[in-house]
PDB file of C-alpha atoms and ligand atoms in Angstrom:
ATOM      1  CA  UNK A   4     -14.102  -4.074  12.900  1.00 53.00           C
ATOM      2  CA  UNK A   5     -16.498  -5.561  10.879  1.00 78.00           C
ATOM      3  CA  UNK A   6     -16.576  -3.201   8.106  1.00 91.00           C
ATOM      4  CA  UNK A   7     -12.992  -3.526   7.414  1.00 95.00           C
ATOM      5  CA  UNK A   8     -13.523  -7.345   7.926  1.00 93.00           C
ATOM      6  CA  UNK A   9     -16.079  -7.785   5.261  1.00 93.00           C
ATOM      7  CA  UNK A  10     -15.004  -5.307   2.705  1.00 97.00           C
ATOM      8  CA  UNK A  11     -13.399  -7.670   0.550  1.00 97.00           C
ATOM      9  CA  UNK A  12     -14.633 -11.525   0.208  1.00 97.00           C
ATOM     10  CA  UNK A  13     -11.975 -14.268   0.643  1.00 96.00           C
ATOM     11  CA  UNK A  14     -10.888 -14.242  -3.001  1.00 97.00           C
ATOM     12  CA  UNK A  15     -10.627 -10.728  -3.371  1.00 98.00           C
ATOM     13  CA  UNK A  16      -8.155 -10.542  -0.603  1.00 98.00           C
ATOM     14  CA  UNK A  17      -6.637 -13.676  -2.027  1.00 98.00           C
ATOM     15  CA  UNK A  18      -5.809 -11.289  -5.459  1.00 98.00           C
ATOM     16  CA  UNK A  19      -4.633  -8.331  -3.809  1.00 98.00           C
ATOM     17  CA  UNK A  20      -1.889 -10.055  -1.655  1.00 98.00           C
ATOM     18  CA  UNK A  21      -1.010 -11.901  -4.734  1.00 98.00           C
ATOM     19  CA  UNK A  22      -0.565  -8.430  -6.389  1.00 98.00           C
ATOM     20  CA  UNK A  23       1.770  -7.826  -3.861  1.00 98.00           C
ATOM     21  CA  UNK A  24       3.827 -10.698  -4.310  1.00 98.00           C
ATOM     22  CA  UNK A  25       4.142  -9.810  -7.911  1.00 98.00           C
ATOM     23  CA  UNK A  26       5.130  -6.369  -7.331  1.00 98.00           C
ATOM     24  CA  UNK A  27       7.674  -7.343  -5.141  1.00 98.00           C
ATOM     25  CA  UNK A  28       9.287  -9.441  -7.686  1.00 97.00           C
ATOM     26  CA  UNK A  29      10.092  -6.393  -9.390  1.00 96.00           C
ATOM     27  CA  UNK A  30      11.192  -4.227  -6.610  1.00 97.00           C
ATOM     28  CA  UNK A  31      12.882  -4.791  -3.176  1.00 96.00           C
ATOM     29  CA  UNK A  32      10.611  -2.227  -1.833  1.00 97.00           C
ATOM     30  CA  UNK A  33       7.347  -3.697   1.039  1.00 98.00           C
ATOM     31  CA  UNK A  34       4.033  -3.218  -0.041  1.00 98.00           C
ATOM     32  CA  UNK A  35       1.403  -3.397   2.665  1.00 98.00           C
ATOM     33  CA  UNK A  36      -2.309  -2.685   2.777  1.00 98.00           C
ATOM     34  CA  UNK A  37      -4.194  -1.357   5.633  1.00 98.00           C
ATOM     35  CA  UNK A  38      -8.263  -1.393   5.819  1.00 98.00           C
ATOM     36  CA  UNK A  39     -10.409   0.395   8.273  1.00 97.00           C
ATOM     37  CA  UNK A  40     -13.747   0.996   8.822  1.00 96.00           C
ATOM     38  CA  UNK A  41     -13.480   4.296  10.392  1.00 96.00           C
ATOM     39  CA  UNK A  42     -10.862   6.737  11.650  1.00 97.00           C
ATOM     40  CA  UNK A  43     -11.672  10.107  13.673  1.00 97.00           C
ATOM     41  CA  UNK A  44      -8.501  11.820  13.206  1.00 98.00           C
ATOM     42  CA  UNK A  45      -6.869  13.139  10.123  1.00 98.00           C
ATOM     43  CA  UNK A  46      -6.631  10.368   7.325  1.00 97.00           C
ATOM     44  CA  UNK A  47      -3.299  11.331   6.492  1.00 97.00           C
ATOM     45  CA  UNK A  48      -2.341  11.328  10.244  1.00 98.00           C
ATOM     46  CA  UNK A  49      -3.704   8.246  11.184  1.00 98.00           C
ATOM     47  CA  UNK A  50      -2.378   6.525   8.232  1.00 98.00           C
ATOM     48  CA  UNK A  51       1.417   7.462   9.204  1.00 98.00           C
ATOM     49  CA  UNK A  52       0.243   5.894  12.816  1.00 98.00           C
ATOM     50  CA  UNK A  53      -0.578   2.615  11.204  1.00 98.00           C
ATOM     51  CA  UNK A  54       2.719   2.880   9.292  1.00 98.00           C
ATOM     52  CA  UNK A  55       4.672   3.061  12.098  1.00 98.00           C
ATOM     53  CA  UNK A  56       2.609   0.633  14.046  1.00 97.00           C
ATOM     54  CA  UNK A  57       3.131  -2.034  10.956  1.00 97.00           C
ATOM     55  CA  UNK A  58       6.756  -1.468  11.643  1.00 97.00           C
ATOM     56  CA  UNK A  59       7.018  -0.150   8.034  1.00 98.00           C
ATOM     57  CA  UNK A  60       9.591   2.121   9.019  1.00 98.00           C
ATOM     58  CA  UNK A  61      12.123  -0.584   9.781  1.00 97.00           C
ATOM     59  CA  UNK A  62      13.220  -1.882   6.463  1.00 97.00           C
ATOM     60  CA  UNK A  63      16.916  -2.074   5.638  1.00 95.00           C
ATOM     61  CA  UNK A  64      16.207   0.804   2.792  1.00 96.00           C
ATOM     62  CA  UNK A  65      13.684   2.958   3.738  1.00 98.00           C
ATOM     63  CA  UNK A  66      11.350   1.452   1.175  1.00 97.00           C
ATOM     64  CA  UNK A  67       8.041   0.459   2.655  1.00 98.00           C
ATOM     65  CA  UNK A  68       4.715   1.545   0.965  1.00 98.00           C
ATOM     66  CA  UNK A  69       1.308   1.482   2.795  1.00 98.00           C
ATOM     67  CA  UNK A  70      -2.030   1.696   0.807  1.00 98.00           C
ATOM     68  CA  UNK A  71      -4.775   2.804   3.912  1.00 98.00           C
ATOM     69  CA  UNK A  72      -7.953   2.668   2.828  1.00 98.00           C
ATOM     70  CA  UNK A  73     -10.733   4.366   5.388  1.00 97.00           C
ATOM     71  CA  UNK A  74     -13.978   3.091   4.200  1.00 96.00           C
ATOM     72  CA  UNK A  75     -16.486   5.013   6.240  1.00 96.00           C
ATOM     73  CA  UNK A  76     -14.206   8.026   5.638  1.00 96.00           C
ATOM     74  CA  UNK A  77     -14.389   7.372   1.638  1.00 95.00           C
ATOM     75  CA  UNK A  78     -10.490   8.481   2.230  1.00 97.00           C
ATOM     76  CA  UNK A  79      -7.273   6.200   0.647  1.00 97.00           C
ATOM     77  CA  UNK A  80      -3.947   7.337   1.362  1.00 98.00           C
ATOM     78  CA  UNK A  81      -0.624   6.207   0.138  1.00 98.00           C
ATOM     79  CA  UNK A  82       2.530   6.491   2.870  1.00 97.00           C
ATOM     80  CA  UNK A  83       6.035   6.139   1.301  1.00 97.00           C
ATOM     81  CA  UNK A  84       9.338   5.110   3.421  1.00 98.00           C
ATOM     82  CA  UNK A  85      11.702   8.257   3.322  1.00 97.00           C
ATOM     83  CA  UNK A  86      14.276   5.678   1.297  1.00 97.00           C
ATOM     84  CA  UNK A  87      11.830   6.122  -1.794  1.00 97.00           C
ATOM     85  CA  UNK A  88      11.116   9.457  -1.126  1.00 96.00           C
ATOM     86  CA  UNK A  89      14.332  10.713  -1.549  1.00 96.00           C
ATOM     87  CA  UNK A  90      14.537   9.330  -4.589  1.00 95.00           C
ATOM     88  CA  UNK A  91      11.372   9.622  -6.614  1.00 94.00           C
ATOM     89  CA  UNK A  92       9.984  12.586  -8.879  1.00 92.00           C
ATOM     90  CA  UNK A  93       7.307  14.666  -6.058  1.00 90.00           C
ATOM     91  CA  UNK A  94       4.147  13.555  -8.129  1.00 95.00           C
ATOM     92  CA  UNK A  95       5.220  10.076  -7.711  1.00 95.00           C
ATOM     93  CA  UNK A  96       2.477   9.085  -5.109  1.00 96.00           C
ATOM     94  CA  UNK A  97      -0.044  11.435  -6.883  1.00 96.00           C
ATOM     95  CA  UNK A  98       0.336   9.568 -10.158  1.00 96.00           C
ATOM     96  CA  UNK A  99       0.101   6.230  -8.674  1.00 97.00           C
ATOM     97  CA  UNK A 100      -2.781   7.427  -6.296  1.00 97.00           C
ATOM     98  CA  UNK A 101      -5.110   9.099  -9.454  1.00 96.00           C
ATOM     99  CA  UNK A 102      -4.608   5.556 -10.973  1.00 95.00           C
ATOM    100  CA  UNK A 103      -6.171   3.832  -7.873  1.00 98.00           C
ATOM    101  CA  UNK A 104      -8.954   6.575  -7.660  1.00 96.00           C
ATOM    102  CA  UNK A 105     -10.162   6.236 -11.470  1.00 97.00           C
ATOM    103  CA  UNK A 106     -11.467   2.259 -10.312  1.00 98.00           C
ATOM    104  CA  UNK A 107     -12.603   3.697  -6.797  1.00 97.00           C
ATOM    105  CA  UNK A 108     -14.593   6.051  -8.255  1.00 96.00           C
ATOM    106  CA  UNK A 109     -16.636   3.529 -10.184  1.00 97.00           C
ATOM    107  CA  UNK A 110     -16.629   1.256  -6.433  1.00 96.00           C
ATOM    108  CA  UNK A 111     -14.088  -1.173  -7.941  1.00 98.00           C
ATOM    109  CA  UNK A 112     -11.981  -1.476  -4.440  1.00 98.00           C
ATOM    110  CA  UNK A 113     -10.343  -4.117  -5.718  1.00 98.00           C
ATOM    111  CA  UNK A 114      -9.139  -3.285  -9.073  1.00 98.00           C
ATOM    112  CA  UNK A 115      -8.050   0.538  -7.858  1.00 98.00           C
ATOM    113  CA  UNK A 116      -5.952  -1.491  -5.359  1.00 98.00           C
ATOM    114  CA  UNK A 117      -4.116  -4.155  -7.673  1.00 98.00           C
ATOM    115  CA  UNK A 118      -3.388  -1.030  -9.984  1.00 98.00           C
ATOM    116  CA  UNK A 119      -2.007   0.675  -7.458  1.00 98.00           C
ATOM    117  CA  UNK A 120       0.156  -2.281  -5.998  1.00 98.00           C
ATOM    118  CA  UNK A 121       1.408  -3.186  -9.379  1.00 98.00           C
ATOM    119  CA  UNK A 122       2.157   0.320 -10.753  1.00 97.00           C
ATOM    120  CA  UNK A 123       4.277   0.620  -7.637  1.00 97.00           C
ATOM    121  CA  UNK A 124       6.086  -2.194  -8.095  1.00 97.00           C
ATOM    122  CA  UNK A 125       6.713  -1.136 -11.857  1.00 96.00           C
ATOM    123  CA  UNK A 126       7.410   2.372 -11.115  1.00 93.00           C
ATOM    124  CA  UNK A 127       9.901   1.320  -7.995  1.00 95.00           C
ATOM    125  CA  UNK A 128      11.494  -1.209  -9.789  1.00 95.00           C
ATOM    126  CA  UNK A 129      14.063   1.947 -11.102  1.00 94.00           C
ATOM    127  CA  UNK A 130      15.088   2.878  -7.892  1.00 95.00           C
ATOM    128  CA  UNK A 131      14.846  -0.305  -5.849  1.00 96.00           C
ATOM    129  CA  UNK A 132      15.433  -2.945  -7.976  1.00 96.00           C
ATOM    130  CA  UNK A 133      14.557  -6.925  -6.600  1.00 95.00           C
ATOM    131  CA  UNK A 134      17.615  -8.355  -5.653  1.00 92.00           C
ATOM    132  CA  UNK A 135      18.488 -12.247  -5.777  1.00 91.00           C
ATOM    133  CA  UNK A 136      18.989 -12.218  -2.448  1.00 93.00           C
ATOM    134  CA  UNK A 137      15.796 -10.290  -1.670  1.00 95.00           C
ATOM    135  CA  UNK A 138      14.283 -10.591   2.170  1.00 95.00           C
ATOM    136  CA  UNK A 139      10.281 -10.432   2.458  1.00 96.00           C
ATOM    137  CA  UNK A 140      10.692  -7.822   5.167  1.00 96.00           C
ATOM    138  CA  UNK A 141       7.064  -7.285   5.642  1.00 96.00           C
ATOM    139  CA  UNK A 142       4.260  -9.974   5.672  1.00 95.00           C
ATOM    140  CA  UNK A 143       2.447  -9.734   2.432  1.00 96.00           C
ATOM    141  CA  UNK A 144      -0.924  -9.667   3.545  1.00 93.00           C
ATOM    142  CA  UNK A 145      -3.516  -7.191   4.460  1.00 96.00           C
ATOM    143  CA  UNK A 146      -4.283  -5.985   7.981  1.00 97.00           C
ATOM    144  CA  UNK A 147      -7.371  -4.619   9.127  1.00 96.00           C
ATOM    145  CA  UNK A 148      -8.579  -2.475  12.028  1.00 88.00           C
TER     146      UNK A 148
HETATM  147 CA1   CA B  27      11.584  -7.557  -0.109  1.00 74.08          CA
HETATM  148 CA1   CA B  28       6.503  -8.107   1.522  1.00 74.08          CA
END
């Protein structure tokens, strides 16, 4: 879809998977990020589809994290792993969401995303600390569509 395909330019992508990488140097917890152009059904809905269809639900510890960002929609939506879930305060996702939405607000994609990544990894790093021995269980790259 092109939308989703020309949303970010080269480098842009380039700085959000490397936010990624970073964050999950401070947590063992997957960070992915999902763009589309357009969804019909629910946002919410549709981004727990996406989760599943990533395979973000098959991590040794629960402890994937999905950004999905509907463009045409204007909707962003955070999925947690029931692994962190369990564990974190309920305004967890809420806090690191109204970070994200103070830079989309001012249509910095970009920014509201690498905030978003990194808080996680911060805010994760309590519960689901990096371990030496740490496994990249999920590609770190963002998939579109
Ligand atoms: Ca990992
Ligand atoms: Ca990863």
């Amino acid at each position: 879809m092109a939308l989703a395909e020309d949303f970010f330019s080269i480098s842009e992508e380039t700085e959000i998977v490397q936010a990624i990488k970073e964050a999950e140097e401070n947590t063992s917890g997957e960070i992915r990020v999902h763009l589309e152009g357009h969804t019909s059904l629910p946002v919410f809905e549709r981004a727990k589809e996406v989760f599943f269809h990533l395979n973000m639900d098959k991590t040794a510890d629960r402890n994937g994290v999905l950004f999905y960002l509907a463009i045409e929609n204007k909707s962003f939506v955070i999925i947690g792993d029931e692994g962190i879930n369990q564990k974190v305060e309920a305004d967890f996702w809420d806090s690191i969401k109204n970070s994200v939405i103070e830079y989309f607000k001012i249509a910095d994609f970009k920014t509201g995303l690498i905030t978003g990544i990194l808080n996680t990894g911060e805010k994760l790093k309590a519960h689901f600390p990096y371990q030496e021995d740490d496994i990249d269980e999920l590609p770190n790259e963002i998939s579109k569509g």
